[in-house]
Tab-separated table of C-alpha atoms in Angstrom:
chain	number	residue	atom	x	y	z
U	1	MET	CA	84.203	141.295	122.147
U	2	SER	CA	82.774	144.673	123.068
U	3	ARG	CA	80.000	146.858	121.714
U	4	ASN	CA	80.528	150.251	120.175
U	5	GLY	CA	78.187	153.250	120.517
U	6	THR	CA	75.768	151.875	117.911
U	7	GLY	CA	75.264	148.664	119.856
U	8	THR	CA	76.961	146.456	117.236
U	9	VAL	CA	79.529	143.861	118.260
U	10	LYS	CA	83.086	145.088	117.849
U	11	GLN	CA	85.424	142.335	116.644
U	12	PRO	CA	88.888	142.098	118.233
U	13	PRO	CA	91.884	142.892	116.001
U	14	LYS	CA	92.756	140.204	113.471
U	15	TYR	CA	96.016	139.270	115.195
U	16	LYS	CA	94.053	138.658	118.416
U	17	GLN	CA	91.629	136.406	116.501
U	18	ILE	CA	94.603	134.400	115.244
U	19	ILE	CA	95.958	134.090	118.801
U	20	VAL	CA	92.590	132.866	120.120
U	21	TYR	CA	92.286	130.378	117.246
U	22	ILE	CA	95.739	128.881	117.852
U	23	LYS	CA	95.289	128.759	121.638
U	24	GLU	CA	91.969	126.946	121.218
U	25	LYS	CA	93.587	124.388	118.899
U	26	ILE	CA	96.372	123.794	121.426
U	27	SER	CA	94.182	123.650	124.530
U	28	ALA	CA	91.709	121.281	122.840
U	29	GLY	CA	94.536	118.875	122.092
U	30	GLU	CA	94.075	119.166	118.324
U	31	TRP	CA	97.607	120.567	118.044
U	32	PRO	CA	99.588	118.652	120.690
U	33	ILE	CA	103.218	119.348	121.600
U	34	GLY	CA	105.474	118.723	118.637
U	35	SER	CA	102.827	119.664	116.063
U	36	VAL	CA	103.879	121.922	113.202
U	37	ILE	CA	101.186	124.581	112.862
U	38	PRO	CA	100.015	125.899	109.451
U	39	SER	CA	102.472	128.152	107.624
U	40	GLN	CA	102.309	131.935	107.800
U	41	ARG	CA	100.934	131.967	104.250
U	42	GLU	CA	98.175	129.489	105.123
U	43	LEU	CA	97.173	131.449	108.233
U	44	ALA	CA	97.211	134.708	106.273
U	45	THR	CA	94.912	133.176	103.660
U	46	MET	CA	92.647	131.666	106.316
U	47	PHE	CA	92.117	135.005	108.101
U	48	GLY	CA	92.314	137.261	105.066
U	49	VAL	CA	95.292	139.259	106.376
U	50	ASN	CA	98.851	139.975	105.321
U	51	ARG	CA	101.760	138.007	106.761
U	52	SER	CA	102.863	140.842	109.082
U	53	THR	CA	99.606	140.413	111.034
U	54	VAL	CA	100.260	136.679	111.355
U	55	ILE	CA	103.832	137.330	112.495
U	56	THR	CA	102.562	139.681	115.231
U	57	ALA	CA	100.268	136.916	116.549
U	58	LEU	CA	102.985	134.253	116.408
U	59	GLU	CA	105.498	136.462	118.200
U	60	GLU	CA	103.056	136.937	121.097
U	61	LEU	CA	102.429	133.181	121.320
U	62	MET	CA	106.174	132.550	121.263
U	63	ALA	CA	106.635	135.066	124.070
U	64	ASP	CA	104.003	133.110	126.047
U	65	GLY	CA	106.083	129.964	125.590
U	66	LEU	CA	103.504	128.101	123.496
U	67	LEU	CA	105.258	128.148	120.119
U	68	GLU	CA	108.790	128.035	118.796
U	69	GLY	CA	110.239	128.484	115.310
U	70	LYS	CA	112.450	125.551	114.351
U	71	MET	CA	114.829	125.591	111.389
U	72	GLY	CA	113.670	123.367	108.553
U	73	MET	CA	110.337	122.570	110.244
U	74	GLY	CA	108.372	125.782	110.671
U	75	THR	CA	106.538	126.900	113.808
U	76	VAL	CA	106.080	124.130	116.382
U	77	VAL	CA	103.887	123.775	119.488
U	78	ILE	CA	106.218	123.403	122.485
U	79	ASN	CA	103.892	123.862	125.441
U	80	ASN	CA	100.343	123.957	126.719
U	81	THR	CA	99.518	126.034	129.779
U	82	TRP	CA	97.387	123.362	131.472
U	83	MET	CA	100.208	120.842	131.063
U	84	LEU	CA	102.384	122.795	133.466
U	85	LEU	CA	99.944	121.756	136.214
U	86	ALA	CA	99.802	118.094	135.212
U	87	THR	CA	101.785	115.507	137.148
U	88	ASN	CA	102.095	113.196	134.137
U	89	PRO	CA	102.531	114.780	130.688
U	90	PRO	CA	100.423	113.410	127.797
U	91	PRO	CA	101.942	111.142	125.140
U	92	ASP	CA	104.217	112.717	122.534
U	93	TRP	CA	101.974	112.208	119.514
U	94	ASN	CA	104.649	113.635	117.230
U	95	GLU	CA	106.786	110.592	118.009
U	96	TYR	CA	103.919	108.284	117.015
U	97	VAL	CA	103.236	110.266	113.836
U	98	GLN	CA	106.847	109.882	112.735
U	99	SER	CA	106.913	106.173	113.596
U	100	GLY	CA	103.982	104.961	111.477
U	101	ASN	CA	104.667	102.378	108.762
U	102	HIS	CA	102.988	104.405	106.028
U	103	LYS	CA	105.374	106.976	104.608
U	104	PRO	CA	104.110	110.565	104.336
U	105	SER	CA	103.532	112.193	100.970
U	106	GLN	CA	106.202	114.484	99.593
U	107	ALA	CA	105.988	118.001	101.069
U	108	ALA	CA	104.969	119.440	97.687
U	109	VAL	CA	102.238	116.811	97.324
U	110	GLN	CA	100.881	117.604	100.796
U	111	GLU	CA	100.799	121.309	99.925
U	112	ILE	CA	99.021	120.578	96.631
U	113	ASN	CA	96.467	118.397	98.426
U	114	ARG	CA	95.754	121.198	100.916
U	115	ASP	CA	95.462	123.949	98.316
U	116	GLU	CA	93.254	121.950	95.947
U	117	SER	CA	90.322	122.720	98.248
U	118	ASN	CA	91.057	126.458	98.189
U	119	LYS	CA	88.459	127.962	95.868
U	120	SER	CA	90.480	131.162	95.430
U	121	PHE	CA	93.254	129.293	93.571
U	122	ILE	CA	93.408	128.811	89.811
U	123	GLN	CA	93.582	125.022	89.704
U	124	LEU	CA	95.997	124.068	86.917
U	125	SER	CA	97.006	120.956	88.846
U	126	LYS	CA	93.707	119.243	89.601
U	127	GLY	CA	93.086	115.853	87.969
U	128	GLU	CA	89.328	116.178	88.337
U	129	LEU	CA	86.456	117.362	86.171
U	130	SER	CA	85.195	120.899	86.697
U	131	PRO	CA	82.048	121.291	88.810
U	132	ASP	CA	80.575	122.952	85.697
U	133	ILE	CA	80.643	119.534	83.981
U	134	PHE	CA	78.991	117.660	86.844
U	135	PRO	CA	75.513	116.464	85.731
U	136	LEU	CA	73.701	117.697	88.820
U	137	GLU	CA	70.116	117.412	87.568
U	138	THR	CA	70.704	113.967	86.075
U	139	MET	CA	72.324	112.835	89.312
U	140	LYS	CA	69.293	114.070	91.275
U	141	GLY	CA	67.045	112.027	88.975
U	142	VAL	CA	69.196	108.929	89.419
U	143	LEU	CA	69.148	109.359	93.199
U	144	ARG	CA	65.354	109.701	93.159
U	145	ARG	CA	64.953	106.479	91.176
U	146	VAL	CA	67.383	104.627	93.411
U	147	THR	CA	65.706	105.796	96.620
U	148	GLU	CA	62.179	105.117	95.293
U	149	ASN	CA	63.156	101.486	94.677
U	150	LEU	CA	65.269	101.191	97.793
U	151	GLY	CA	64.685	98.372	100.230
U	152	THR	CA	66.679	97.510	103.306
U	153	PHE	CA	70.381	97.232	102.625
U	154	GLY	CA	73.495	96.492	104.640
U	155	TYR	CA	76.858	94.926	103.933
U	156	GLU	CA	77.212	93.719	100.353
U	157	GLU	CA	78.745	90.397	99.329
U	158	PRO	CA	82.571	90.528	99.289
U	159	ARG	CA	82.921	91.223	95.551
U	160	GLY	CA	80.317	94.004	95.623
U	161	PHE	CA	76.713	94.696	94.600
U	162	LEU	CA	75.837	92.071	91.956
U	163	PRO	CA	73.727	94.350	89.683
U	164	LEU	CA	76.676	96.775	89.518
U	165	ARG	CA	79.092	93.999	88.629
U	166	GLN	CA	76.671	92.789	85.948
U	167	ALA	CA	76.389	96.327	84.556
U	168	LEU	CA	80.189	96.590	84.491
U	169	SER	CA	80.450	93.206	82.776
U	170	ASP	CA	78.197	94.547	80.013
U	171	TYR	CA	80.010	97.885	79.886
U	172	VAL	CA	83.575	96.567	79.473
U	173	LYS	CA	82.400	94.271	76.646
U	174	THR	CA	81.950	97.455	74.572
U	175	PHE	CA	85.729	97.815	74.378
U	176	GLY	CA	86.654	94.154	74.129
U	177	ILE	CA	86.930	92.814	77.684
U	178	ASP	CA	85.004	89.617	78.347
U	179	ALA	CA	84.569	89.475	82.131
U	180	SER	CA	81.837	87.748	84.101
U	181	PRO	CA	80.532	89.412	87.294
U	182	SER	CA	82.436	86.847	89.370
U	183	SER	CA	85.749	88.177	88.011
U	184	ILE	CA	84.969	91.775	89.051
U	185	LEU	CA	85.640	93.366	92.452
U	186	ILE	CA	84.094	96.716	93.402
U	187	VAL	CA	86.533	98.977	95.248
U	188	SER	CA	86.416	102.478	96.717
U	189	GLY	CA	88.311	104.106	93.843
U	190	GLY	CA	91.435	103.114	91.941
U	191	LEU	CA	93.748	103.958	94.817
U	192	GLN	CA	92.171	101.307	97.018
U	193	ALA	CA	92.700	98.778	94.228
U	194	LEU	CA	96.438	99.521	94.331
U	195	GLN	CA	96.495	99.249	98.130
U	196	LEU	CA	94.747	95.870	98.051
U	197	ILE	CA	97.146	94.548	95.423
U	198	SER	CA	100.176	95.771	97.361
U	199	VAL	CA	99.185	94.018	100.592
U	200	GLY	CA	97.243	91.081	99.138
U	201	LEU	CA	99.386	89.852	96.238
U	202	LEU	CA	102.949	91.127	96.701
U	203	HIS	CA	105.516	90.224	99.320
U	204	ARG	CA	107.734	92.778	101.046
U	205	GLY	CA	110.744	93.575	98.903
U	206	SER	CA	108.880	93.025	95.611
U	207	THR	CA	109.789	95.312	92.703
U	208	VAL	CA	107.058	97.180	90.845
U	209	LEU	CA	108.069	98.134	87.301
U	210	LEU	CA	106.378	101.253	85.915
U	211	GLU	CA	106.737	104.109	83.468
U	212	ARG	CA	109.135	106.845	84.436
U	213	PRO	CA	107.632	109.362	85.154
U	214	SER	CA	104.473	107.894	86.670
U	215	TYR	CA	101.592	108.710	88.982
U	216	LEU	CA	102.901	106.218	91.535
U	217	TYR	CA	106.062	108.242	92.145
U	218	SER	CA	103.926	110.949	93.776
U	219	LEU	CA	102.629	108.337	96.253
U	220	HIS	CA	104.381	106.264	98.903
U	221	LEU	CA	101.734	103.571	98.831
U	222	PHE	CA	103.892	100.714	97.536
U	223	GLN	CA	107.045	101.830	99.346
U	224	SER	CA	105.126	101.898	102.631
U	225	ALA	CA	104.173	98.270	101.995
U	226	GLY	CA	107.874	97.435	101.578
U	227	MET	CA	107.968	97.462	97.758
U	228	LYS	CA	110.564	98.977	95.455
U	229	LEU	CA	109.774	101.049	92.359
U	230	SER	CA	111.856	100.659	89.223
U	231	GLY	CA	111.274	103.046	86.328
U	232	LEU	CA	111.109	102.102	82.657
U	233	PRO	CA	111.778	104.522	79.777
U	234	MET	CA	109.069	105.771	77.436
U	235	ASP	CA	108.905	107.242	73.950
U	236	LYS	CA	106.017	108.854	72.084
U	237	GLN	CA	104.398	105.428	71.564
U	238	GLY	CA	104.464	104.592	75.262
U	239	LEU	CA	106.478	102.327	77.532
U	240	LEU	CA	109.488	100.557	75.927
U	241	PRO	CA	108.960	96.799	76.442
U	242	GLY	CA	112.621	95.955	75.788
U	243	ALA	CA	113.514	97.556	79.093
U	244	ILE	CA	111.449	94.899	80.885
U	245	THR	CA	113.676	92.120	79.553
U	246	ALA	CA	116.755	94.005	80.779
U	247	GLN	CA	115.212	94.417	84.218
U	248	LYS	CA	114.252	90.755	84.437
U	249	LYS	CA	117.818	89.719	83.588
U	250	GLN	CA	118.815	91.596	86.736
U	251	LYS	CA	116.092	89.642	88.595
U	252	LYS	CA	114.069	92.826	89.022
U	253	GLY	CA	110.354	93.024	88.460
U	254	ASP	CA	107.522	91.174	90.181
U	255	ILE	CA	104.637	93.112	88.607
U	256	LEU	CA	104.195	95.906	86.028
U	257	TYR	CA	102.052	99.010	86.605
U	258	THR	CA	101.099	100.932	83.470
U	259	ILE	CA	98.685	103.684	82.369
U	260	PRO	CA	98.398	103.069	78.603
U	261	CYS	CA	95.566	105.546	77.920
U	262	PHE	CA	96.347	109.255	78.321
U	263	HIS	CA	99.096	108.559	80.801
U	264	ASN	CA	99.391	110.476	84.064
U	265	PRO	CA	101.368	112.778	84.020
U	266	THR	CA	102.541	112.894	80.376
U	267	GLY	CA	99.174	112.455	78.605
U	268	LEU	CA	100.698	109.910	76.186
U	269	LEU	CA	98.539	107.281	74.469
U	270	MET	CA	100.199	103.900	73.991
U	271	THR	CA	99.843	102.698	70.384
U	272	GLU	CA	98.207	99.391	69.507
U	273	LYS	CA	101.481	97.981	68.188
U	274	ARG	CA	103.246	98.864	71.430
U	275	ARG	CA	100.457	97.271	73.495
U	276	LEU	CA	100.762	93.991	71.620
U	277	GLU	CA	104.529	94.036	72.035
U	278	LEU	CA	104.235	94.832	75.750
U	279	LEU	CA	101.779	92.000	76.349
U	280	ARG	CA	104.002	89.558	74.435
U	281	VAL	CA	107.091	90.480	76.479
U	282	CYS	CA	105.200	90.249	79.776
U	283	GLU	CA	103.847	86.829	78.836
U	284	GLU	CA	107.354	85.641	77.939
U	285	GLU	CA	108.756	86.987	81.210
U	286	ARG	CA	105.755	85.734	83.220
U	287	LEU	CA	105.293	89.272	84.518
U	288	PRO	CA	101.745	90.144	85.681
U	289	ILE	CA	100.365	93.547	84.705
U	290	MET	CA	98.277	96.151	86.542
U	291	GLU	CA	96.550	98.095	83.752
U	292	ASP	CA	95.250	101.408	85.119
U	293	ASP	CA	92.702	102.486	82.505
U	294	ILE	CA	90.756	105.208	84.302
U	295	TYR	CA	91.173	107.783	81.495
U	296	ARG	CA	90.147	105.451	78.626
U	297	GLU	CA	86.810	107.079	77.825
U	298	LEU	CA	88.237	110.604	77.649
U	299	TRP	CA	89.366	110.494	73.996
U	300	PHE	CA	88.834	113.374	71.562
U	301	ASP	CA	88.826	112.297	67.918
U	302	GLU	CA	88.880	108.494	67.934
U	303	PRO	CA	88.732	105.769	70.585
U	304	PRO	CA	92.037	104.424	71.887
U	305	PRO	CA	93.256	100.920	70.993
U	306	PRO	CA	91.705	97.997	72.903
U	307	PRO	CA	92.951	97.541	76.475
U	308	LEU	CA	95.742	95.097	77.233
U	309	LYS	CA	93.084	93.124	79.112
U	310	ALA	CA	91.081	92.700	75.900
U	311	ARG	CA	94.055	90.801	74.383
U	312	ASP	CA	94.835	88.878	77.560
U	313	LYS	CA	94.110	85.164	77.032
U	314	HIS	CA	96.125	83.812	79.956
U	315	GLY	CA	95.063	85.902	82.970
U	316	HIS	CA	98.181	88.104	82.961
U	317	VAL	CA	96.381	91.420	83.410
U	318	LEU	CA	94.602	92.981	86.384
U	319	TYR	CA	92.400	95.704	84.920
U	320	LEU	CA	91.636	98.818	87.017
U	321	GLY	CA	88.761	101.182	86.220
U	322	SER	CA	86.905	103.954	88.012
U	323	LEU	CA	84.098	106.516	87.760
U	324	SER	CA	86.237	109.175	89.447
U	325	LYS	CA	87.590	110.796	86.276
U	326	THR	CA	84.510	110.469	84.087
U	327	LEU	CA	81.594	111.055	86.486
U	328	THR	CA	82.601	112.062	90.021
U	329	PRO	CA	85.185	111.013	92.622
U	330	GLY	CA	82.490	111.580	95.255
U	331	LEU	CA	80.880	108.182	94.644
U	332	ARG	CA	84.197	106.427	95.439
U	333	ILE	CA	83.485	103.630	92.970
U	334	GLY	CA	86.154	101.719	91.081
U	335	TRP	CA	86.744	98.121	90.029
U	336	VAL	CA	89.348	95.446	89.486
U	337	ILE	CA	88.925	92.754	86.823
U	338	GLY	CA	91.118	89.663	87.007
U	339	PRO	CA	91.299	85.894	87.454
U	340	GLU	CA	88.712	84.680	89.969
U	341	PRO	CA	91.266	83.369	92.526
U	342	VAL	CA	92.900	86.806	92.547
U	343	ILE	CA	89.532	88.554	92.897
U	344	ASP	CA	88.670	86.201	95.788
U	345	ARG	CA	91.927	87.094	97.521
U	346	LEU	CA	91.488	90.849	97.022
U	347	SER	CA	87.844	90.757	98.109
U	348	ASP	CA	88.847	88.974	101.318
U	349	ILE	CA	91.442	91.670	102.052
U	350	LYS	CA	88.881	94.381	101.269
U	351	MET	CA	86.368	92.852	103.680
U	352	GLN	CA	89.046	92.899	106.376
U	353	THR	CA	89.740	96.550	105.558
U	354	ASP	CA	86.325	98.212	105.278
U	355	TYR	CA	83.648	95.505	104.884
U	356	GLY	CA	82.747	96.744	101.434
U	357	SER	CA	82.222	99.970	99.500
U	358	SER	CA	79.138	102.114	100.138
U	359	SER	CA	75.953	100.166	99.318
U	360	LEU	CA	74.180	103.373	98.270
U	361	SER	CA	77.022	104.496	95.980
U	362	GLN	CA	77.067	101.067	94.343
U	363	ARG	CA	73.337	101.272	93.610
U	364	VAL	CA	73.722	104.759	92.161
U	365	ALA	CA	76.623	103.601	89.954
U	366	ALA	CA	74.603	100.592	88.779
U	367	GLU	CA	71.732	102.873	87.748
U	368	TRP	CA	74.062	105.173	85.791
U	369	LEU	CA	75.615	102.269	83.889
U	370	SER	CA	72.557	100.094	83.265
U	371	SER	CA	70.270	102.961	82.194
U	372	GLY	CA	72.548	104.203	79.415
U	373	LEU	CA	72.908	107.593	81.134
U	374	TYR	CA	76.605	107.004	81.742
U	375	SER	CA	77.404	106.586	78.038
U	376	GLU	CA	75.469	109.776	77.220
U	377	HIS	CA	77.275	111.643	79.986
U	378	VAL	CA	80.739	110.519	78.862
U	379	HIS	CA	79.983	111.760	75.339
U	380	MET	CA	79.200	115.202	76.814
U	381	VAL	CA	82.384	115.122	78.927
U	382	ARG	CA	84.485	114.525	75.804
U	383	GLU	CA	82.952	117.569	74.145
U	384	GLU	CA	83.618	119.732	77.206
U	385	LEU	CA	87.224	118.541	77.507
U	386	ARG	CA	87.804	119.155	73.805
U	387	VAL	CA	86.818	122.809	74.296
U	388	ARG	CA	89.007	123.149	77.391
U	389	LYS	CA	91.986	121.535	75.692
U	390	ALA	CA	91.660	123.966	72.771
U	391	ALA	CA	91.521	126.924	75.185
U	392	ALA	CA	94.612	125.732	77.056
U	393	LEU	CA	96.562	125.171	73.822
U	394	HIS	CA	95.531	128.593	72.504
U	395	ALA	CA	96.797	130.243	75.708
U	396	LEU	CA	100.042	128.236	75.598
U	397	GLU	CA	100.662	129.258	71.993
U	398	ARG	CA	99.992	132.887	72.862
U	399	TYR	CA	101.969	133.171	76.098
U	400	MET	CA	104.377	130.213	76.400
U	401	ASN	CA	105.482	129.570	72.820
U	402	GLU	CA	109.095	130.640	73.437
U	403	LEU	CA	109.224	129.503	77.054
U	404	ALA	CA	108.167	125.855	76.850
U	405	THR	CA	107.428	122.900	74.573
U	406	TRP	CA	104.595	120.391	74.735
U	407	GLN	CA	102.774	117.613	72.895
U	408	ILE	CA	99.147	118.068	71.848
U	409	PRO	CA	97.082	115.542	73.844
U	410	VAL	CA	94.603	113.282	72.055
U	411	GLY	CA	92.612	112.640	75.235
U	412	GLY	CA	92.639	112.824	79.010
U	413	PHE	CA	93.219	115.792	81.313
U	414	PHE	CA	96.867	116.748	80.973
U	415	ILE	CA	99.474	118.645	78.974
U	416	TRP	CA	103.076	117.753	79.856
U	417	LEU	CA	104.962	121.040	79.713
U	418	LYS	CA	108.761	121.186	79.377
U	419	ILE	CA	110.203	124.522	80.492
U	420	ASN	CA	112.963	125.512	78.069
U	421	ALA	CA	115.103	127.561	80.476
U	422	LYS	CA	116.895	126.153	83.491
U	423	VAL	CA	114.767	127.440	86.366
U	424	SER	CA	114.214	126.287	89.930
U	425	MET	CA	110.940	124.366	89.873
U	426	LEU	CA	110.612	124.793	93.636
U	427	GLU	CA	110.835	128.558	93.193
U	428	LEU	CA	108.405	128.384	90.252
U	429	PHE	CA	105.940	126.318	92.264
U	430	SER	CA	106.222	128.623	95.303
U	431	LYS	CA	105.923	131.833	93.292
U	432	ALA	CA	102.892	130.524	91.413
U	433	SER	CA	101.315	129.435	94.683
U	434	ARG	CA	101.798	132.908	96.173
U	435	GLN	CA	99.971	134.311	93.156
U	436	GLY	CA	97.096	131.878	93.647
U	437	ILE	CA	98.018	129.381	90.909
U	438	LEU	CA	98.381	125.703	91.770
U	439	LEU	CA	100.688	123.583	89.595
U	440	ASN	CA	102.036	120.047	89.679
U	441	PRO	CA	105.831	120.157	89.248
U	442	GLY	CA	107.283	117.256	87.279
U	443	ASN	CA	109.685	116.197	90.023
U	444	ILE	CA	106.873	114.735	92.140
U	445	TYR	CA	106.560	112.088	89.388
U	446	ALA	CA	110.306	111.448	88.905
U	447	GLN	CA	113.489	113.344	89.720
U	448	GLU	CA	114.526	113.209	86.055
U	449	THR	CA	111.532	115.336	85.071
U	450	ASP	CA	112.477	118.297	87.244
U	451	GLY	CA	112.102	120.772	84.360
U	452	TYR	CA	108.496	119.773	83.622
U	453	LEU	CA	105.001	120.775	84.734
U	454	ARG	CA	101.807	118.742	84.522
U	455	LEU	CA	99.131	121.174	83.449
U	456	SER	CA	95.481	120.133	83.791
U	457	TYR	CA	92.771	121.743	81.658
U	458	ALA	CA	89.947	119.661	83.183
U	459	TYR	CA	89.041	121.717	86.258
U	460	ALA	CA	89.694	125.447	85.854
U	461	SER	CA	87.185	127.643	84.028
U	462	LEU	CA	88.073	128.839	80.526
U	463	ALA	CA	88.775	132.319	81.893
U	464	ASP	CA	91.002	130.917	84.649
U	465	LEU	CA	92.863	128.733	82.157
U	466	GLU	CA	93.754	131.790	80.087
U	467	ARG	CA	94.611	133.925	83.123
U	468	GLY	CA	96.582	131.179	84.862
U	469	ILE	CA	98.705	130.374	81.806
U	470	ARG	CA	99.336	134.095	81.186
U	471	GLN	CA	100.532	134.549	84.779
U	472	LEU	CA	102.572	131.351	84.537
U	473	SER	CA	104.365	132.725	81.488
U	474	GLN	CA	105.228	135.897	83.401
U	475	ILE	CA	106.628	133.854	86.318
U	476	VAL	CA	108.707	131.633	84.022
U	477	ALA	CA	110.022	134.667	82.146
U	478	SER	CA	111.025	136.382	85.404
U	479	LEU	CA	112.859	133.261	86.638
U	480	SER	CA	114.590	132.763	83.288
U	481	LYS	CA	116.461	136.092	83.480
């Protein structure tokens, strides 16, 4: 950098800043040979420039022999100047990355995960409460009380902090689940619960039955553990239990995964009649159930039917809950309720994995639940979501009425949008992304739902909801021609 006549520091041109940034990443070993660097669009966003500036920088780095454009991959690191002097080249980390047992997320899912942290985007994809809803002052008060009463703490017992498990035991009784603290395991969010079940209870080659579409199709968690996924049809009342019997006749199905309350991604609420039928069929087929009930408290007009676990008299159901959707994902607190031998097994696996969830987070969660503050907060969240849902539906009626169809949700975060015209969802997703709108295309949940979008009204502001849906309608209309 140089100084101009006024003595202020003169910044180098933007393309030079990009070159320096990339060279530093390469020379520091953060982007080793074989690494695919961020896309031109990502770099342009990062440096606040247009793509032509990025292209100028990349062309210079390619001329220097550091980068190369590869068809179907993007721009790849092919050299490092200091390596030319080395007798023995470093390991090819790209080979290791591609060899790991855990399968990578779909490309679209990885892009969504990256862009969800970009504050300039209108987040119509995010399954998370808006920061506007976060009870910051109440949380500060809870933290003060917890820290004022804090003694020394370290690793918790395998099942988790006992006062939190007692508070959860009392809490789940309010919707019909009778569970002692010894039948509850504290986990670091619902996703860890699924990971523990996949490695602790299922053998390689097991088949997981689940709704189609489903949240799990956007993950490779079970497949990476050697499991197979087998989809079951749904109607407006929820999963069709008769399909389980058909699957079992083909000797398919070792466990069932279901989201009966405000299903992700469709938003459907399973009726009480369907729940009873599902539990009966699973008991007859001796098929254990993972009931993912993280959206239960987010109802609008009336509470949902009792959980499957509330009707479970024979230990068929593993019940999964979490504070991530109702309070904050930042605490990383979830739970599994099940038969004590299963909880013992899962807690042993968890101790091998991370030696227990955060002691401080568990104390904070216990204070929220035992003080009654959590129930008050959830009531406020319902009111906020009701307003946001109404705003999203109003915008859909105004801008998308002839372009798409949808069901009115009775709770949760999501509207499942079916695009009427035959359009490329990849092109729709990409075009929306270029305009600063992030969407979840239906095909990340199942190939059969390629013409769908999962639209979230939980995160974006009311103004962004209206603006995002208006722009979405313009994109769909342009692609429909």
